[in-house]
Amino acid sequence: SQLAAEFAHRYGQYFAGGVFWLSFADPAGVLTEVAASGTGLGLPGWEALPLPAQAARVRELWQAPLPRLLVFDNCEDEALLDAWRPTSGGARVLITSRRPYWDPTLGVQALPLDVLARPQSIALLRGFRPELPAAAAGLDALAAELGDLPLALHLAGSTLRRYAHALSPAQYLARLRAPDALLAQLKVEGRSPTSHEQDVARTFAASLARLDAANPTDALARQLLARAAHFAPGEPIPRALLAASVAREEADAALQVEDALTRLIELGLLEDEASGALRMHRLLAAFARSALADATAQAAAEQAMLNAARRVNNAGYPLAMQPLLAHLRHTADSALARADERAASLNLNLGFHLNAAGDLVSAQPYYEHALAINQQVLGARHLHTATSLNNLGALLKAQGDLAGARAYLEQALDIWRAVLGERHPDTATSLNNLGALLKDMGDLAGARAYYEQALDIRQAVLGARHPHMAQSLNNLGTLLRAQGDLVGAREYLEQALDIWRAVLGERHPDTATSLNNLGALLKDMGDLAGARAYYAQALDIRRAVLGEHHPDTALSLNNLGYLLQAQGDLAGARAYYAQALAILIATLGPQHPTTQIVRRNLAALGPASGEAEPDE
């Protein structure tokens, strides 16, 4: 990565289209990286484009003749490279990777990196202390002690610059060679690219030794470093997330954290990114986990991550999780070995996010992990177990496994009724979810009974303007529509929209759901122009807050297609159906019931053909 950065610095001027640095460390974040590289290029209408459309526009630019340099940093996956690299045009791709061998069909020209030559090592160190002559005492020996490794030399140089008036190269070398600086050899997955882990550990230890535990700022810096090591290695850590991992009650707590972070950055232990995020090298993270005796670090990092994930999930905007997702996944996976309540909560929240983001397949194992842990640790009748059962049941319903969903949802209702009573909001949630399931199974009478029980409880204990009240009103409205009571349905659906708009805002996913359902009702009532306006608003919101490739976005596309078909615009309908089908195949799979509905709509275009819109 350092070499790639130097190449870009020296030769970026020859790429008239610019230099673009993209992290490929997390496959799930590549789309965001690509889209972000288009910001600032002055493209017309850029800010209004959804994320996937921005990425697509960027890829079009990459295919143009204008020379561009694309740096795919930490790209370890051949399939990921194949999916994102431009296949024509003037762009050139520079990859940094630990992968030594690549499929010949990819055309990758591998350039294995050895350690630096000694003059280069000395030049790198002098870059931090330019006043030192090349023959300065200790520089050559220091480079030898560090094995001429660029990362180790960079950290050593940072220390020499920070203490330019107090520490000579020879004195620093003596510190590296001191017995108390020789910590256990660094352990990482596999071997480092240069096979000099122990030398890196010595460098890290020397930098760490500059943090005086008796100094309040340094002590806080050590805490932050220990916690940073438990987030996803090598990924940008949002500054607020890392700061939240240390409990500070003082009035100037934020300033204290910034002072401590500055210390870590100055010592080369953290990298400060332009966005404000902080990055910790993978090798350094492994070293810190081993060298810092902080028994509270992992728990503190996990709790900060859990609190942040809950806030995003409760707000209902899944795209807001993107900067946190790599860390949520890492902490959830790492906690599994412990199988305690916090591990269950991390997995539950990751599953919840993936479900909300439309990735139902990936969500399922995390929900299953959470359920297994809660059953084992808390017992079969615990409230957290009921929550896991409920969420897994709702997921199976969304996947089309209605029988499997029913078993889980009925277990959850049984626990909530027994522990919380008949009139608790969680009991109402369970009743509501079972009502939705029975509706999907065609039992409209049974569904209505559950929906009405849930509405009665929520009205009594939550009040008339609560978002859960809007959910009950919405569900009863869609049920009445299915039963043919369009006038009764409209009253419920309009009440739901009014509450969601007032409480959650005009651009919330739940508001989009309400608009969509009102559009469907108006279509049934023959008001096609009014229906189209509602459908268009719902699609616009979903594209903006859920993304172009979310299943709910696909439902809006299908519904607009169905409306255009009813208006006689078969070409327009076909375009919407095709877009919806592609999204649903990718997210829900080709055999999902909703996918099959849209497939039939596309295949059967003609007068009065097609199926009713999938319910929401």
Coordinates of C-alpha atoms in Angstrom, one line a residue:
S1 CA 0.0 0.0 0.0
Q2 CA 2.8 2.4 0.8
L3 CA 4.5 1.6 -2.5
A4 CA 1.2 2.2 -4.4
A5 CA 0.8 5.5 -2.7
E6 CA 4.3 6.5 -3.7
F7 CA 3.6 5.5 -7.3
A8 CA 0.4 7.6 -7.3
H9 CA 2.3 10.5 -5.8
R10 CA 5.1 10.4 -8.4
Y11 CA 3.2 9.4 -11.5
G12 CA -0.4 10.5 -10.9
Q13 CA 0.2 13.6 -13.0
Y14 CA 0.3 11.4 -16.1
F15 CA -3.3 10.2 -15.6
A16 CA -5.4 13.1 -16.9
G17 CA -8.6 11.5 -15.5
G18 CA -7.3 11.4 -12.0
V19 CA -6.1 8.9 -9.4
F20 CA -8.8 6.9 -7.4
W21 CA -8.0 4.9 -4.3
L22 CA -10.6 2.2 -3.4
S23 CA -10.5 -0.2 -0.5
F24 CA -11.4 -3.8 -1.5
A25 CA -10.8 -5.2 2.0
D26 CA -14.6 -5.6 2.6
P27 CA -16.4 -7.0 -0.5
A28 CA -19.7 -5.6 0.9
G29 CA -18.2 -2.1 0.8
V30 CA -16.8 -2.0 -2.7
L31 CA -20.0 -0.6 -4.2
T32 CA -19.8 2.4 -1.8
E33 CA -16.1 2.8 -2.6
V34 CA -16.7 2.9 -6.3
A35 CA -19.7 5.3 -6.0
A36 CA -17.7 7.6 -3.7
S37 CA -14.9 8.0 -6.3
G38 CA -17.4 9.9 -8.5
T39 CA -18.0 12.6 -5.9
G40 CA -16.4 15.9 -6.9
L41 CA -16.2 15.1 -10.6
G42 CA -18.9 17.6 -11.5
L43 CA -21.2 15.0 -13.0
P44 CA -24.7 16.4 -13.8
G45 CA -27.4 15.3 -11.4
W46 CA -24.9 13.3 -9.3
E47 CA -26.3 14.0 -5.9
A48 CA -29.8 12.8 -6.9
L49 CA -28.6 9.4 -8.1
P50 CA -28.9 6.4 -5.8
L51 CA -25.8 4.6 -4.8
P52 CA -25.8 1.8 -7.4
A53 CA -26.5 4.3 -10.2
Q54 CA -23.6 6.4 -9.0
A55 CA -21.3 3.3 -9.2
A56 CA -22.6 2.5 -12.6
R57 CA -21.9 6.0 -13.8
V58 CA -18.3 5.8 -12.4
R59 CA -17.8 2.4 -14.2
E60 CA -18.9 4.0 -17.5
L61 CA -16.2 6.7 -17.0
W62 CA -13.6 4.0 -16.3
Q63 CA -14.4 2.5 -19.7
A64 CA -13.7 5.9 -21.5
P65 CA -10.4 6.6 -23.3
L66 CA -9.3 9.2 -20.7
P67 CA -6.3 7.7 -18.7
R68 CA -7.1 7.1 -15.0
L69 CA -5.3 5.3 -12.3
L70 CA -7.4 3.0 -10.1
V71 CA -5.8 1.6 -7.0
F72 CA -7.7 -1.5 -5.7
D73 CA -6.2 -1.6 -2.2
N74 CA -6.3 -4.9 -0.2
C75 CA -7.9 -6.8 -3.0
E76 CA -7.6 -10.5 -2.1
D77 CA -10.5 -12.0 -4.1
E78 CA -10.2 -12.9 -7.8
A79 CA -13.9 -12.8 -8.3
L80 CA -14.1 -9.3 -6.8
L81 CA -11.4 -8.0 -9.2
D82 CA -13.0 -9.7 -12.1
A83 CA -16.4 -8.0 -11.2
W84 CA -15.1 -4.5 -10.9
R85 CA -12.1 -3.9 -13.1
P86 CA -12.7 -2.0 -16.3
T87 CA -12.4 -4.2 -19.4
S88 CA -11.6 -1.4 -21.9
G89 CA -10.7 2.3 -22.0
G90 CA -7.8 4.3 -20.7
A91 CA -8.0 3.3 -17.0
R92 CA -5.2 1.3 -15.4
V93 CA -5.5 -0.8 -12.3
L94 CA -2.9 -1.1 -9.6
I95 CA -3.7 -3.8 -7.0
T96 CA -2.2 -4.2 -3.5
S97 CA -2.7 -7.6 -2.1
R98 CA -1.2 -10.4 0.0
R99 CA -2.3 -12.9 -2.7
P100 CA 0.8 -14.2 -4.4
Y101 CA -0.9 -16.1 -7.3
W102 CA -3.7 -15.1 -9.6
D103 CA -5.8 -16.9 -12.2
P104 CA -3.9 -16.3 -15.5
T105 CA -7.1 -15.4 -17.3
L106 CA -7.3 -12.2 -15.2
G107 CA -4.1 -10.9 -16.8
V108 CA -2.7 -9.8 -13.5
Q109 CA 1.0 -9.0 -13.6
A110 CA 2.3 -9.8 -10.2
L111 CA 5.2 -7.8 -8.7
P112 CA 6.4 -9.6 -5.6
L113 CA 7.8 -7.1 -3.0
D114 CA 10.9 -7.9 -1.1
V115 CA 12.3 -5.8 1.8
L116 CA 13.8 -2.4 0.9
A117 CA 17.4 -2.1 -0.2
R118 CA 19.4 -0.5 2.6
P119 CA 19.9 2.9 0.9
Q120 CA 16.1 3.0 0.5
S121 CA 15.5 2.2 4.1
I122 CA 17.8 4.9 5.2
A123 CA 16.1 7.4 2.8
L124 CA 12.7 6.4 4.2
L125 CA 13.9 7.1 7.8
R126 CA 15.5 10.4 6.7
G127 CA 12.2 11.4 5.2
F128 CA 11.0 11.8 8.8
R129 CA 14.3 13.4 10.0
P130 CA 15.7 15.2 6.9
E131 CA 18.3 17.1 9.0
L132 CA 20.1 13.8 9.6
P133 CA 22.9 12.9 7.2
A134 CA 22.7 9.6 5.4
A135 CA 25.7 8.4 7.4
A136 CA 24.2 9.5 10.8
A137 CA 25.1 7.2 13.6
G138 CA 22.6 4.5 14.1
L139 CA 20.5 4.8 10.9
D140 CA 22.1 1.8 9.1
A141 CA 21.9 -0.3 12.2
L142 CA 18.4 0.7 12.9
A143 CA 17.3 -0.3 9.4
A144 CA 19.0 -3.6 9.9
E145 CA 17.3 -4.2 13.2
L146 CA 13.9 -3.5 11.6
G147 CA 14.7 -5.9 8.7
D148 CA 14.3 -3.1 6.2
L149 CA 10.5 -3.5 6.4
P150 CA 8.6 -0.5 5.1
L151 CA 5.9 -0.6 7.7
A152 CA 8.4 -1.0 10.6
L153 CA 10.5 1.8 9.2
H154 CA 7.5 4.1 8.9
L155 CA 6.6 3.6 12.5
A156 CA 10.2 4.1 13.6
G157 CA 10.4 7.2 11.6
S158 CA 7.2 8.5 13.2
T159 CA 8.7 8.0 16.6
L160 CA 12.0 9.7 15.6
R161 CA 10.1 12.7 14.2
R162 CA 7.9 12.9 17.3
Y163 CA 10.9 13.0 19.6
A164 CA 13.4 14.7 17.4
H165 CA 14.8 16.7 20.3
A166 CA 15.0 13.8 22.7
L167 CA 15.8 10.6 20.8
S168 CA 18.6 9.9 18.4
P169 CA 18.5 6.9 16.0
A170 CA 21.2 5.2 18.2
Q171 CA 19.1 5.8 21.3
Y172 CA 16.0 4.5 19.6
L173 CA 18.0 1.4 18.5
A174 CA 19.0 0.8 22.1
R175 CA 15.4 0.9 23.1
L176 CA 14.5 -1.7 20.5
R177 CA 17.2 -4.0 21.7
A178 CA 16.3 -3.7 25.4
P179 CA 15.1 -7.0 26.9
D180 CA 11.8 -5.5 28.0
A181 CA 11.0 -4.5 24.4
L182 CA 11.3 -8.0 23.0
L183 CA 7.7 -9.1 23.2
A184 CA 6.3 -12.4 21.9
Q185 CA 6.5 -12.8 18.2
L186 CA 3.5 -11.3 16.4
K187 CA 0.9 -13.9 15.4
V188 CA -1.4 -13.3 12.5
E189 CA -3.3 -15.5 10.0
G190 CA -0.7 -17.1 7.8
R191 CA 2.5 -15.2 7.4
S192 CA 3.2 -11.5 6.6
P193 CA 4.2 -10.7 3.1
T194 CA 7.8 -10.2 4.2
S195 CA 8.0 -12.8 6.9
H196 CA 9.4 -10.3 9.5
E197 CA 6.6 -10.3 12.1
Q198 CA 8.9 -10.2 15.1
D199 CA 10.8 -7.1 13.8
V200 CA 7.4 -5.4 13.3
A201 CA 6.5 -6.4 16.8
R202 CA 9.6 -4.8 18.1
T203 CA 8.8 -1.6 16.3
F204 CA 5.3 -1.6 17.6
A205 CA 6.5 -2.3 21.1
A206 CA 8.9 0.6 21.0
S207 CA 6.1 3.0 19.8
L208 CA 3.8 1.6 22.5
A209 CA 6.5 2.1 25.2
R210 CA 6.3 5.8 24.5
L211 CA 2.8 5.8 26.1
D212 CA 3.3 6.4 29.8
A213 CA 0.5 4.7 31.7
A214 CA 0.9 7.2 34.5
N215 CA 0.0 10.1 32.1
P216 CA -3.8 10.5 31.8
T217 CA -3.6 11.3 28.1
D218 CA -1.3 8.4 27.4
A219 CA -3.4 6.0 29.6
L220 CA -6.5 7.0 27.6
A221 CA -4.5 6.5 24.3
R222 CA -3.6 2.9 25.4
Q223 CA -7.3 2.2 26.1
L224 CA -8.3 3.5 22.7
L225 CA -5.6 1.5 21.0
A226 CA -6.7 -1.7 22.8
R227 CA -10.3 -1.1 21.7
A228 CA -9.4 -0.2 18.1
A229 CA -7.7 -3.6 17.9
H230 CA -11.0 -5.3 18.4
F231 CA -12.7 -3.7 15.4
A232 CA -12.3 -4.9 11.9
P233 CA -8.6 -5.0 11.1
G234 CA -7.4 -2.6 8.4
E235 CA -10.9 -1.0 8.0
P236 CA -11.6 2.7 8.7
I237 CA -13.1 3.0 12.2
P238 CA -15.6 5.9 12.5
R239 CA -14.1 8.3 15.0
A240 CA -17.3 8.5 17.1
L241 CA -17.5 4.7 17.3
L242 CA -14.0 4.4 18.7
A243 CA -14.6 7.4 21.1
A244 CA -17.7 5.7 22.4
S245 CA -15.7 2.6 23.4
V246 CA -14.2 4.6 26.3
A247 CA -16.5 5.7 29.1
R248 CA -15.7 9.4 29.9
E249 CA -18.0 11.5 32.1
E250 CA -15.9 14.7 32.3
A251 CA -17.2 17.9 30.7
D252 CA -14.2 18.0 28.3
A253 CA -14.3 14.2 27.5
A254 CA -14.4 14.8 23.8
L255 CA -11.2 16.9 24.0
Q256 CA -9.5 14.3 26.1
V257 CA -10.3 11.6 23.5
E258 CA -8.9 13.9 20.7
D259 CA -5.7 14.5 22.6
A260 CA -5.3 10.7 23.1
L261 CA -6.0 10.0 19.4
T262 CA -3.5 12.6 18.4
R263 CA -0.9 10.8 20.5
L264 CA -1.6 7.6 18.7
I265 CA -1.5 9.2 15.3
E266 CA 1.8 11.0 16.1
L267 CA 3.3 7.7 17.1
G268 CA 2.1 6.0 13.9
L269 CA -0.1 3.6 15.8
L270 CA -3.3 4.9 14.1
E271 CA -3.8 6.5 10.7
D272 CA -6.0 9.6 10.5
E273 CA -8.1 9.6 7.3
A274 CA -9.4 12.6 5.5
S275 CA -13.0 11.6 6.4
G276 CA -12.1 11.7 10.1
A277 CA -12.1 7.9 10.4
L278 CA -9.1 6.1 11.9
R279 CA -7.4 3.1 10.4
M280 CA -5.3 0.5 12.3
H281 CA -3.0 -1.7 10.3
R282 CA -3.8 -5.4 10.5
L283 CA -0.4 -6.4 11.9
L284 CA -0.6 -3.7 14.5
A285 CA -4.1 -4.8 15.6
A286 CA -2.8 -8.3 16.1
F287 CA 0.1 -7.0 18.1
A288 CA -2.1 -4.7 20.2
R289 CA -4.4 -7.6 21.1
S290 CA -1.4 -9.6 22.3
A291 CA 0.6 -6.8 24.0
L292 CA -2.0 -4.7 25.7
A293 CA -3.2 -6.3 28.9
D294 CA -6.6 -4.7 28.8
A295 CA -9.2 -7.3 29.8
T296 CA -12.0 -4.8 29.2
A297 CA -11.1 -3.8 25.7
Q298 CA -13.0 -6.4 23.7
A299 CA -16.2 -6.0 25.8
A300 CA -16.0 -2.2 25.5
A301 CA -15.5 -2.3 21.7
E302 CA -18.4 -4.8 21.3
Q303 CA -20.7 -2.7 23.5
A304 CA -19.9 0.5 21.5
M305 CA -20.6 -1.4 18.3
L306 CA -23.8 -2.9 19.7
N307 CA -25.1 0.6 20.8
A308 CA -24.3 2.1 17.4
A309 CA -26.0 -0.8 15.5
R310 CA -29.1 -0.5 17.7
R311 CA -29.4 3.2 16.9
V312 CA -29.1 2.6 13.2
N313 CA -31.5 -0.3 13.2
N314 CA -34.1 1.5 15.3
A315 CA -34.0 4.6 13.0
G316 CA -34.9 2.3 10.1
Y317 CA -32.4 3.6 7.5
P318 CA -30.3 0.5 6.6
L319 CA -27.9 2.4 4.3
A320 CA -26.7 4.4 7.4
M321 CA -25.0 1.1 8.6
Q322 CA -22.5 1.1 5.7
P323 CA -19.6 2.7 7.6
L324 CA -20.2 0.4 10.5
L325 CA -21.0 -2.8 8.7
A326 CA -17.5 -4.3 8.5
H327 CA -17.0 -3.7 12.2
L328 CA -20.5 -5.1 13.2
R329 CA -19.7 -8.2 11.2
H330 CA -16.3 -8.6 12.7
T331 CA -17.4 -8.2 16.3
A332 CA -20.4 -10.5 15.8
D333 CA -18.2 -13.2 14.3
S334 CA -15.5 -12.8 16.9
A335 CA -18.0 -12.9 19.8
L336 CA -19.5 -16.2 18.7
A337 CA -16.8 -18.3 20.4
R338 CA -17.9 -16.8 23.7
A339 CA -21.7 -17.6 23.2
D340 CA -22.9 -15.1 25.8
E341 CA -25.7 -12.5 25.8
R342 CA -23.7 -9.8 24.1
A343 CA -22.7 -12.2 21.4
A344 CA -26.3 -13.0 20.8
S345 CA -27.2 -9.3 20.6
L346 CA -24.5 -8.6 18.1
N347 CA -25.6 -11.4 15.9
L348 CA -29.3 -10.4 16.3
N349 CA -28.5 -6.8 15.3
L350 CA -26.4 -7.9 12.3
G351 CA -29.2 -10.2 11.2
F352 CA -31.7 -7.4 11.7
H353 CA -29.7 -5.1 9.5
L354 CA -29.1 -7.6 6.7
N355 CA -32.8 -8.4 6.7
A356 CA -33.7 -4.7 6.5
A357 CA -31.2 -4.2 3.7
G358 CA -32.9 -7.0 1.8
D359 CA -30.1 -9.6 2.2
L360 CA -32.4 -12.3 3.6
V361 CA -30.0 -15.2 2.9
S362 CA -27.1 -13.7 4.8
A363 CA -29.4 -12.6 7.7
Q364 CA -30.6 -16.1 8.5
P365 CA -27.4 -17.6 10.0
Y366 CA -27.0 -14.6 12.3
Y367 CA -30.5 -14.9 13.5
E368 CA -30.0 -18.6 14.1
H369 CA -26.8 -18.0 16.0
A370 CA -28.6 -15.5 18.3
L371 CA -31.5 -17.9 18.9
A372 CA -29.1 -20.8 19.7
I373 CA -27.1 -18.7 22.2
N374 CA -30.2 -17.3 23.9
Q375 CA -31.8 -20.7 24.3
Q376 CA -28.5 -22.1 25.7
V377 CA -27.6 -19.2 28.0
L378 CA -31.0 -17.7 29.0
G379 CA -33.3 -20.6 28.5
A380 CA -36.2 -21.5 26.3
R381 CA -38.7 -19.2 28.0
H382 CA -36.6 -16.0 28.2
L383 CA -37.8 -12.8 26.6
H384 CA -34.6 -12.5 24.5
T385 CA -35.3 -16.0 23.2
A386 CA -38.8 -14.9 22.2
T387 CA -37.3 -11.9 20.3
S388 CA -35.0 -14.3 18.4
L389 CA -37.9 -16.6 17.6
N390 CA -40.0 -13.7 16.4
N391 CA -37.3 -12.3 14.2
L392 CA -36.4 -15.6 12.7
G393 CA -40.0 -16.4 12.0
A394 CA -40.5 -13.0 10.3
L395 CA -37.4 -13.7 8.2
L396 CA -38.7 -17.1 7.1
K397 CA -42.0 -15.5 6.2
A398 CA -40.2 -13.0 4.0
Q399 CA -38.3 -15.9 2.4
G400 CA -41.6 -17.6 1.6
D401 CA -41.3 -20.5 4.1
L402 CA -44.7 -19.9 5.8
A403 CA -44.9 -23.2 7.6
G404 CA -41.5 -22.8 9.1
A405 CA -42.3 -19.2 10.0
R406 CA -45.5 -20.1 11.8
A407 CA -43.7 -22.5 14.3
Y408 CA -41.3 -19.8 15.3
L409 CA -43.9 -17.0 15.6
E410 CA -46.3 -19.1 17.7
Q411 CA -43.5 -20.0 20.1
A412 CA -42.6 -16.3 20.5
L413 CA -46.3 -15.4 21.2
D414 CA -46.5 -18.2 23.7
I415 CA -43.5 -16.9 25.6
W416 CA -44.6 -13.2 25.5
R417 CA -48.1 -14.0 26.7
A418 CA -46.8 -16.1 29.6
V419 CA -44.0 -13.7 30.7
L420 CA -45.4 -10.3 29.8
G421 CA -49.1 -10.8 29.7
E422 CA -51.8 -10.4 27.2
R423 CA -51.7 -6.5 27.1
H424 CA -48.0 -5.9 26.5
P425 CA -46.6 -4.1 23.4
D426 CA -44.4 -7.1 22.6
T427 CA -47.4 -9.4 22.7
A428 CA -49.1 -7.1 20.3
T429 CA -46.1 -7.3 18.0
S430 CA -46.3 -11.0 18.0
L431 CA -50.0 -11.0 17.3
N432 CA -49.4 -8.6 14.4
N433 CA -46.7 -10.8 12.9
L434 CA -48.9 -13.9 13.1
G435 CA -51.7 -11.9 11.5
A436 CA -49.4 -11.0 8.6
L437 CA -48.4 -14.7 8.3
L438 CA -52.1 -15.9 8.2
K439 CA -52.8 -13.3 5.6
D440 CA -50.0 -14.6 3.4
M441 CA -51.4 -18.1 3.9
G442 CA -54.9 -17.0 2.7
D443 CA -56.6 -17.1 6.1
L444 CA -58.0 -13.6 6.0
A445 CA -60.5 -14.1 8.8
G446 CA -57.8 -15.5 11.1
A447 CA -55.4 -12.7 10.2
R448 CA -58.1 -10.1 11.0
A449 CA -58.6 -11.5 14.4
Y450 CA -54.9 -11.2 15.2
Y451 CA -54.6 -7.7 13.7
E452 CA -57.5 -6.4 15.7
Q453 CA -56.1 -7.8 18.9
A454 CA -52.8 -6.1 18.2
L455 CA -54.5 -2.8 17.4
D456 CA -56.5 -2.9 20.6
I457 CA -53.4 -3.5 22.7
R458 CA -51.4 -0.8 21.0
Q459 CA -54.1 1.8 21.2
A460 CA -54.4 1.2 24.9
V461 CA -50.8 1.1 25.9
L462 CA -48.9 3.0 23.2
G463 CA -51.4 5.7 22.2
A464 CA -53.0 6.8 19.0
R465 CA -49.8 8.4 17.4
H466 CA -47.2 5.7 17.9
P467 CA -45.4 4.2 14.9
H468 CA -46.6 0.7 15.9
M469 CA -50.2 2.0 15.8
A470 CA -49.5 3.1 12.2
Q471 CA -48.3 -0.4 11.5
S472 CA -51.5 -2.0 12.8
L473 CA -53.7 0.5 10.9
N474 CA -51.7 -0.2 7.8
N475 CA -52.0 -3.9 8.1
L476 CA -55.8 -3.8 8.8
G477 CA -56.1 -1.5 5.8
T478 CA -54.4 -3.9 3.5
L479 CA -56.5 -6.8 4.9
L480 CA -59.8 -4.9 4.3
R481 CA -58.6 -4.2 0.7
A482 CA -58.0 -7.9 0.2
Q483 CA -61.5 -8.6 1.5
G484 CA -63.0 -6.1 -0.9
D485 CA -63.9 -3.3 1.6
L486 CA -62.1 -0.5 -0.2
V487 CA -63.8 2.3 1.7
G488 CA -62.9 0.8 5.1
A489 CA -59.4 0.1 3.9
R490 CA -58.8 3.7 2.8
E491 CA -59.7 5.1 6.2
Y492 CA -57.1 2.8 7.9
L493 CA -54.4 3.4 5.3
E494 CA -54.8 7.2 5.4
Q495 CA -54.6 7.2 9.2
A496 CA -51.4 5.1 9.0
L497 CA -49.8 7.4 6.5
D498 CA -50.7 10.5 8.6
I499 CA -49.0 8.9 11.7
W500 CA -45.9 7.8 9.8
R501 CA -45.4 11.1 8.1
A502 CA -45.8 13.0 11.4
V503 CA -43.6 10.7 13.5
L504 CA -41.0 9.3 11.1
G505 CA -41.0 11.9 8.4
E506 CA -41.7 12.1 4.7
R507 CA -38.6 10.0 3.6
H508 CA -38.8 7.0 5.9
P509 CA -39.1 3.5 4.5
D510 CA -42.4 3.0 6.5
T511 CA -43.8 6.1 4.9
A512 CA -42.9 4.6 1.5
T513 CA -44.8 1.4 2.4
S514 CA -47.8 3.5 3.4
L515 CA -47.7 5.4 0.1
N516 CA -47.4 2.2 -1.9
N517 CA -50.4 0.6 -0.2
L518 CA -52.5 3.7 -0.7
G519 CA -51.5 3.6 -4.4
A520 CA -52.7 0.0 -4.6
L521 CA -56.0 0.9 -3.1
L522 CA -56.6 3.9 -5.4
K523 CA -55.8 1.6 -8.4
D524 CA -58.5 -0.8 -7.2
M525 CA -60.9 2.1 -6.9
G526 CA -60.2 3.1 -10.5
D527 CA -58.2 6.3 -9.7
L528 CA -55.1 5.4 -11.8
A529 CA -53.7 8.9 -11.8
G530 CA -53.8 9.1 -8.0
A531 CA -52.4 5.6 -7.7
R532 CA -49.5 6.5 -10.0
A533 CA -48.6 9.5 -7.9
Y534 CA -48.4 7.5 -4.7
Y535 CA -46.5 4.7 -6.4
A536 CA -44.0 7.2 -7.8
Q537 CA -43.4 8.8 -4.4
A538 CA -42.9 5.4 -2.8
L539 CA -40.4 4.4 -5.5
D540 CA -38.5 7.6 -5.1
I541 CA -38.2 7.2 -1.3
R542 CA -37.1 3.6 -1.6
R543 CA -34.4 4.3 -4.1
A544 CA -33.0 7.0 -1.9
V545 CA -33.1 5.4 1.5
L546 CA -33.0 1.6 0.7
G547 CA -31.1 1.5 -2.5
E548 CA -31.7 0.6 -6.1
H549 CA -31.3 -3.1 -5.4
H550 CA -33.6 -3.6 -2.4
P551 CA -36.6 -6.0 -2.6
D552 CA -38.9 -3.2 -1.6
T553 CA -37.6 -1.1 -4.5
A554 CA -38.4 -4.0 -6.7
L555 CA -42.0 -4.1 -5.4
S556 CA -42.5 -0.5 -6.2
L557 CA -41.1 -1.1 -9.7
N558 CA -43.5 -4.0 -10.2
N559 CA -46.4 -2.0 -9.0
L560 CA -45.7 0.8 -11.3
G561 CA -45.4 -1.7 -14.1
Y562 CA -48.8 -3.2 -13.2
L563 CA -50.3 0.3 -13.2
L564 CA -48.8 1.2 -16.6
Q565 CA -50.1 -2.1 -17.9
A566 CA -53.6 -1.2 -16.7
Q567 CA -53.2 2.1 -18.5
G568 CA -52.2 0.4 -21.8
D569 CA -48.6 1.3 -21.7
L570 CA -47.2 -2.2 -22.3
A571 CA -43.7 -1.1 -23.2
G572 CA -43.4 1.0 -20.0
A573 CA -44.8 -1.9 -18.0
R574 CA -42.3 -4.3 -19.5
A575 CA -39.4 -2.1 -18.5
Y576 CA -40.5 -1.8 -14.9
Y577 CA -41.2 -5.5 -14.7
A578 CA -37.8 -6.4 -16.1
Q579 CA -36.0 -4.2 -13.5
A580 CA -38.1 -5.6 -10.7
L581 CA -37.4 -9.2 -11.7
A582 CA -33.7 -8.7 -12.0
I583 CA -33.6 -7.2 -8.4
L584 CA -35.7 -10.0 -6.9
I585 CA -33.8 -12.8 -8.5
A586 CA -30.6 -11.3 -7.1
T587 CA -32.0 -10.7 -3.6
L588 CA -34.7 -13.2 -2.9
G589 CA -33.8 -15.9 -5.5
P590 CA -35.6 -17.2 -8.6
Q591 CA -38.0 -19.4 -6.7
H592 CA -39.3 -16.9 -4.2
P593 CA -43.1 -16.4 -4.4
T594 CA -42.7 -12.7 -5.1
T595 CA -40.2 -13.3 -7.8
Q596 CA -42.6 -15.8 -9.4
I597 CA -45.4 -13.2 -9.4
V598 CA -43.2 -10.6 -11.2
R599 CA -41.9 -13.2 -13.6
R600 CA -45.5 -14.1 -14.5
N601 CA -46.4 -10.5 -14.9
L602 CA -43.6 -10.0 -17.3
A603 CA -44.3 -13.1 -19.3
A604 CA -48.0 -12.6 -19.6
L605 CA -48.1 -9.0 -20.8
G606 CA -51.3 -8.4 -22.6
P607 CA -54.8 -7.0 -22.2
A608 CA -56.0 -7.5 -18.6
S609 CA -53.1 -9.9 -17.9
G610 CA -50.9 -9.9 -14.8
E611 CA -51.4 -10.6 -11.1
A612 CA -52.2 -8.3 -8.3
E613 CA -49.3 -6.5 -6.6
P614 CA -47.5 -8.4 -3.8
D615 CA -48.8 -7.2 -0.5
E616 CA -46.5 -5.3 2.0

